[in-house]
């Protein structure tokens, strides 16, 4: 699957977004190293903070199915510029993706910006930091 196909798989999820509060649909598609695609959309809740972003829905779907090796993530929203993922999603990306993994962020006009996990969240808190800072 190439970049355009992955972006289109993310776009297909805009219609599935559950966004009665923000009216801001987001779609995501996560490609595994063995070629499977897990799609996600944002899912909101009347208790607003319970909302889950499209990126995390796609990542959690994949991880909960046992996937651990990822190739690329595409994200899209009806934004003027390629949609920047939120901080919480960047942290989750840094947990499961390699720093150089491609993230394709996309605007309403299908402008695709190719970035990486490291570019989105430099100097991130890692499992190694946690391990080394534990009380003995
Ligand atoms: N949202 C995402 O799904 N991904 C992002 O990268 C940015 C924000 C969602 C959360 C909420 O449902 C809506 O967009 C407005 O914040």
PDB file of C-alpha atoms and ligand atoms in Angstrom:
ATOM      1  CA  UNK A   1       0.000   0.000   0.000  1.00  0.00           C
ATOM      2  CA  UNK A   2       1.431   3.388  -0.991  1.00  0.00           C
ATOM      3  CA  UNK A   3       1.103   6.780   0.679  1.00  0.00           C
ATOM      4  CA  UNK A   4      -1.921   7.891  -1.374  1.00  0.00           C
ATOM      5  CA  UNK A   5      -3.793   4.673  -0.642  1.00  0.00           C
ATOM      6  CA  UNK A   6      -3.136   5.032   3.079  1.00  0.00           C
ATOM      7  CA  UNK A   7      -4.280   8.658   3.035  1.00  0.00           C
ATOM      8  CA  UNK A   8      -7.449   7.586   1.224  1.00  0.00           C
ATOM      9  CA  UNK A   9      -8.051   4.877   3.833  1.00  0.00           C
ATOM     10  CA  UNK A  10      -7.871   7.627   6.461  1.00  0.00           C
ATOM     11  CA  UNK A  11     -10.215   9.832   4.417  1.00  0.00           C
ATOM     12  CA  UNK A  12     -12.790   7.042   4.223  1.00  0.00           C
ATOM     13  CA  UNK A  13     -13.093   7.247   8.019  1.00  0.00           C
ATOM     14  CA  UNK A  14     -14.222  10.891   8.095  1.00  0.00           C
ATOM     15  CA  UNK A  15     -17.806   9.696   7.587  1.00  0.00           C
ATOM     16  CA  UNK A  16     -17.560   7.340  10.551  1.00  0.00           C
ATOM     17  CA  UNK A  17     -16.385   9.988  13.021  1.00  0.00           C
ATOM     18  CA  UNK A  18     -18.720  10.409  15.999  1.00  0.00           C
ATOM     19  CA  UNK A  19     -18.483  14.164  16.465  1.00  0.00           C
ATOM     20  CA  UNK A  20     -21.810  15.575  17.695  1.00  0.00           C
ATOM     21  CA  UNK A  21     -20.010  18.091  19.934  1.00  0.00           C
ATOM     22  CA  UNK A  22     -17.057  19.427  17.948  1.00  0.00           C
ATOM     23  CA  UNK A  23     -18.390  18.693  14.441  1.00  0.00           C
ATOM     24  CA  UNK A  24     -14.722  18.175  13.601  1.00  0.00           C
ATOM     25  CA  UNK A  25     -14.271  14.774  11.944  1.00  0.00           C
ATOM     26  CA  UNK A  26     -10.823  13.202  11.825  1.00  0.00           C
ATOM     27  CA  UNK A  27      -9.779  10.001  10.058  1.00  0.00           C
ATOM     28  CA  UNK A  28      -6.681   7.858  10.517  1.00  0.00           C
ATOM     29  CA  UNK A  29      -5.204   4.760   8.922  1.00  0.00           C
ATOM     30  CA  UNK A  30      -2.311   2.768  10.338  1.00  0.00           C
ATOM     31  CA  UNK A  31      -0.282   0.437   8.116  1.00  0.00           C
ATOM     32  CA  UNK A  32       1.485  -2.552   9.679  1.00  0.00           C
ATOM     33  CA  UNK A  33       4.792  -3.865   8.385  1.00  0.00           C
ATOM     34  CA  UNK A  34       2.999  -6.909   6.982  1.00  0.00           C
ATOM     35  CA  UNK A  35       0.563  -4.769   5.011  1.00  0.00           C
ATOM     36  CA  UNK A  36      -2.563  -4.695   7.171  1.00  0.00           C
ATOM     37  CA  UNK A  37      -4.454  -1.437   7.673  1.00  0.00           C
ATOM     38  CA  UNK A  38      -6.259  -0.413  10.857  1.00  0.00           C
ATOM     39  CA  UNK A  39      -8.557   2.578  10.433  1.00  0.00           C
ATOM     40  CA  UNK A  40      -9.791   4.963  13.100  1.00  0.00           C
ATOM     41  CA  UNK A  41     -12.042   7.967  13.552  1.00  0.00           C
ATOM     42  CA  UNK A  42     -12.500  10.281  16.491  1.00  0.00           C
ATOM     43  CA  UNK A  43     -15.200   9.209  18.948  1.00  0.00           C
ATOM     44  CA  UNK A  44     -16.575  11.901  21.231  1.00  0.00           C
ATOM     45  CA  UNK A  45     -18.524  11.719  24.467  1.00  0.00           C
ATOM     46  CA  UNK A  46     -20.925  14.013  26.333  1.00  0.00           C
ATOM     47  CA  UNK A  47     -18.281  13.991  29.071  1.00  0.00           C
ATOM     48  CA  UNK A  48     -15.874  15.768  26.721  1.00  0.00           C
ATOM     49  CA  UNK A  49     -12.473  14.576  28.046  1.00  0.00           C
ATOM     50  CA  UNK A  50     -13.446  10.958  27.462  1.00  0.00           C
ATOM     51  CA  UNK A  51     -13.226  11.609  23.710  1.00  0.00           C
ATOM     52  CA  UNK A  52     -10.672   9.528  21.832  1.00  0.00           C
ATOM     53  CA  UNK A  53      -8.835  10.919  18.804  1.00  0.00           C
ATOM     54  CA  UNK A  54      -8.815   9.119  15.454  1.00  0.00           C
ATOM     55  CA  UNK A  55      -5.103   8.356  15.724  1.00  0.00           C
ATOM     56  CA  UNK A  56      -5.438   6.624  19.071  1.00  0.00           C
ATOM     57  CA  UNK A  57      -8.501   4.671  17.952  1.00  0.00           C
ATOM     58  CA  UNK A  58      -6.485   3.299  15.008  1.00  0.00           C
ATOM     59  CA  UNK A  59      -3.428   2.577  17.178  1.00  0.00           C
ATOM     60  CA  UNK A  60      -5.429   0.926  19.957  1.00  0.00           C
ATOM     61  CA  UNK A  61      -7.392  -1.192  17.488  1.00  0.00           C
ATOM     62  CA  UNK A  62      -4.122  -2.472  16.032  1.00  0.00           C
ATOM     63  CA  UNK A  63      -2.344  -2.995  19.345  1.00  0.00           C
ATOM     64  CA  UNK A  64      -5.360  -4.777  20.815  1.00  0.00           C
ATOM     65  CA  UNK A  65      -5.242  -7.193  17.880  1.00  0.00           C
ATOM     66  CA  UNK A  66      -1.642  -8.018  18.740  1.00  0.00           C
ATOM     67  CA  UNK A  67       0.081  -5.791  16.175  1.00  0.00           C
ATOM     68  CA  UNK A  68       3.411  -4.293  17.223  1.00  0.00           C
ATOM     69  CA  UNK A  69       5.292  -3.528  13.994  1.00  0.00           C
ATOM     70  CA  UNK A  70       4.144  -0.463  12.118  1.00  0.00           C
ATOM     71  CA  UNK A  71       5.111   1.095   8.808  1.00  0.00           C
ATOM     72  CA  UNK A  72       3.195   4.378   8.496  1.00  0.00           C
ATOM     73  CA  UNK A  73       0.239   6.384   9.797  1.00  0.00           C
ATOM     74  CA  UNK A  74      -2.028   8.717   7.808  1.00  0.00           C
ATOM     75  CA  UNK A  75      -4.270  11.339   9.421  1.00  0.00           C
ATOM     76  CA  UNK A  76      -6.768  13.684   7.778  1.00  0.00           C
ATOM     77  CA  UNK A  77      -9.214  16.398   8.780  1.00  0.00           C
ATOM     78  CA  UNK A  78     -11.096  19.139   6.934  1.00  0.00           C
ATOM     79  CA  UNK A  79      -8.444  21.640   7.895  1.00  0.00           C
ATOM     80  CA  UNK A  80      -6.746  24.378   5.861  1.00  0.00           C
ATOM     81  CA  UNK A  81      -3.318  22.972   6.683  1.00  0.00           C
ATOM     82  CA  UNK A  82      -2.321  19.323   7.194  1.00  0.00           C
ATOM     83  CA  UNK A  83      -3.870  18.485  10.553  1.00  0.00           C
ATOM     84  CA  UNK A  84      -1.358  18.505  13.442  1.00  0.00           C
ATOM     85  CA  UNK A  85      -1.941  15.554  15.816  1.00  0.00           C
ATOM     86  CA  UNK A  86      -2.613  16.460  19.454  1.00  0.00           C
ATOM     87  CA  UNK A  87       0.004  16.028  22.153  1.00  0.00           C
ATOM     88  CA  UNK A  88      -1.589  12.927  23.686  1.00  0.00           C
ATOM     89  CA  UNK A  89      -1.566  11.150  20.323  1.00  0.00           C
ATOM     90  CA  UNK A  90       2.066  12.124  19.751  1.00  0.00           C
ATOM     91  CA  UNK A  91       2.981  10.527  23.070  1.00  0.00           C
ATOM     92  CA  UNK A  92       1.103   7.330  22.138  1.00  0.00           C
ATOM     93  CA  UNK A  93       2.822   7.301  18.741  1.00  0.00           C
ATOM     94  CA  UNK A  94       6.204   7.531  20.482  1.00  0.00           C
ATOM     95  CA  UNK A  95       5.339   4.474  22.587  1.00  0.00           C
ATOM     96  CA  UNK A  96       4.537   2.201  19.650  1.00  0.00           C
ATOM     97  CA  UNK A  97       6.312   3.641  16.596  1.00  0.00           C
ATOM     98  CA  UNK A  98       9.976   4.003  15.753  1.00  0.00           C
ATOM     99  CA  UNK A  99      11.245   7.601  15.812  1.00  0.00           C
ATOM    100  CA  UNK A 100      11.754   7.607  12.025  1.00  0.00           C
ATOM    101  CA  UNK A 101       8.342   6.160  11.151  1.00  0.00           C
ATOM    102  CA  UNK A 102       6.413   8.194   8.577  1.00  0.00           C
ATOM    103  CA  UNK A 103       3.288  10.086   9.583  1.00  0.00           C
ATOM    104  CA  UNK A 104       1.306  11.593   6.697  1.00  0.00           C
ATOM    105  CA  UNK A 105      -0.851  14.482   7.829  1.00  0.00           C
ATOM    106  CA  UNK A 106      -3.415  15.813   5.398  1.00  0.00           C
ATOM    107  CA  UNK A 107      -5.662  18.835   4.827  1.00  0.00           C
ATOM    108  CA  UNK A 108      -9.120  19.180   3.303  1.00  0.00           C
ATOM    109  CA  UNK A 109      -7.520  19.910  -0.086  1.00  0.00           C
ATOM    110  CA  UNK A 110      -5.491  16.689   0.166  1.00  0.00           C
ATOM    111  CA  UNK A 111      -2.241  18.524   0.832  1.00  0.00           C
ATOM    112  CA  UNK A 112      -0.131  15.777   2.423  1.00  0.00           C
ATOM    113  CA  UNK A 113       2.811  16.641   4.667  1.00  0.00           C
ATOM    114  CA  UNK A 114       5.187  13.781   5.400  1.00  0.00           C
ATOM    115  CA  UNK A 115       6.617  13.954   8.871  1.00  0.00           C
ATOM    116  CA  UNK A 116       8.001  11.529  11.449  1.00  0.00           C
ATOM    117  CA  UNK A 117       7.311  10.572  15.030  1.00  0.00           C
ATOM    118  CA  UNK A 118      10.596  12.207  16.094  1.00  0.00           C
ATOM    119  CA  UNK A 119       9.705  15.453  14.333  1.00  0.00           C
ATOM    120  CA  UNK A 120       6.276  15.487  15.956  1.00  0.00           C
ATOM    121  CA  UNK A 121       7.550  14.776  19.464  1.00  0.00           C
ATOM    122  CA  UNK A 122      11.262  15.362  20.018  1.00  0.00           C
ATOM    123  CA  UNK A 123      12.749  14.660  23.463  1.00  0.00           C
ATOM    124  CA  UNK A 124       9.788  12.466  24.411  1.00  0.00           C
ATOM    125  CA  UNK A 125       9.317  10.625  27.691  1.00  0.00           C
ATOM    126  CA  UNK A 126      10.127   6.967  26.995  1.00  0.00           C
ATOM    127  CA  UNK A 127       9.750   3.542  28.651  1.00  0.00           C
ATOM    128  CA  UNK A 128      13.521   3.716  29.324  1.00  0.00           C
ATOM    129  CA  UNK A 129      13.084   6.909  31.354  1.00  0.00           C
ATOM    130  CA  UNK A 130      10.388   5.169  33.382  1.00  0.00           C
ATOM    131  CA  UNK A 131      12.523   2.104  33.970  1.00  0.00           C
ATOM    132  CA  UNK A 132      15.569   4.099  35.058  1.00  0.00           C
ATOM    133  CA  UNK A 133      13.624   6.388  37.375  1.00  0.00           C
ATOM    134  CA  UNK A 134      11.837   3.686  39.338  1.00  0.00           C
ATOM    135  CA  UNK A 135      12.288   3.483  43.099  1.00  0.00           C
ATOM    136  CA  UNK A 136      14.103   0.304  44.103  1.00  0.00           C
TER     137      UNK A 136
HETATM  138  N1  LIG B   1      -8.916  15.171  17.177  1.00  0.00           N
HETATM  139  C1  LIG B   1      -8.431  14.041  16.594  1.00  0.00           C
HETATM  140  O1  LIG B   1      -9.154  13.040  16.432  1.00  0.00           O
HETATM  141  N2  LIG B   1      -7.137  14.030  16.205  1.00  0.00           N
HETATM  142  C2  LIG B   1      -6.318  15.102  16.240  1.00  0.00           C
HETATM  143  O2  LIG B   1      -5.167  14.996  15.866  1.00  0.00           O
HETATM  144  C3  LIG B   1      -6.816  16.395  16.732  1.00  0.00           C
HETATM  145  C4  LIG B   1      -8.118  16.346  17.434  1.00  0.00           C
HETATM  146  C5  LIG B   1     -10.336  15.208  17.549  1.00  0.00           C
HETATM  147  C6  LIG B   1     -10.646  15.178  19.011  1.00  0.00           C
HETATM  148  C7  LIG B   1     -12.030  15.814  19.016  1.00  0.00           C
HETATM  149  O3  LIG B   1     -12.989  14.807  18.711  1.00  0.00           O
HETATM  150  C8  LIG B   1     -11.995  16.791  17.859  1.00  0.00           C
HETATM  151  O4  LIG B   1     -10.918  16.386  17.045  1.00  0.00           O
HETATM  152  C9  LIG B   1     -11.814  18.246  18.272  1.00  0.00           C
HETATM  153  O5  LIG B   1     -10.729  18.392  19.123  1.00  0.00           O
END
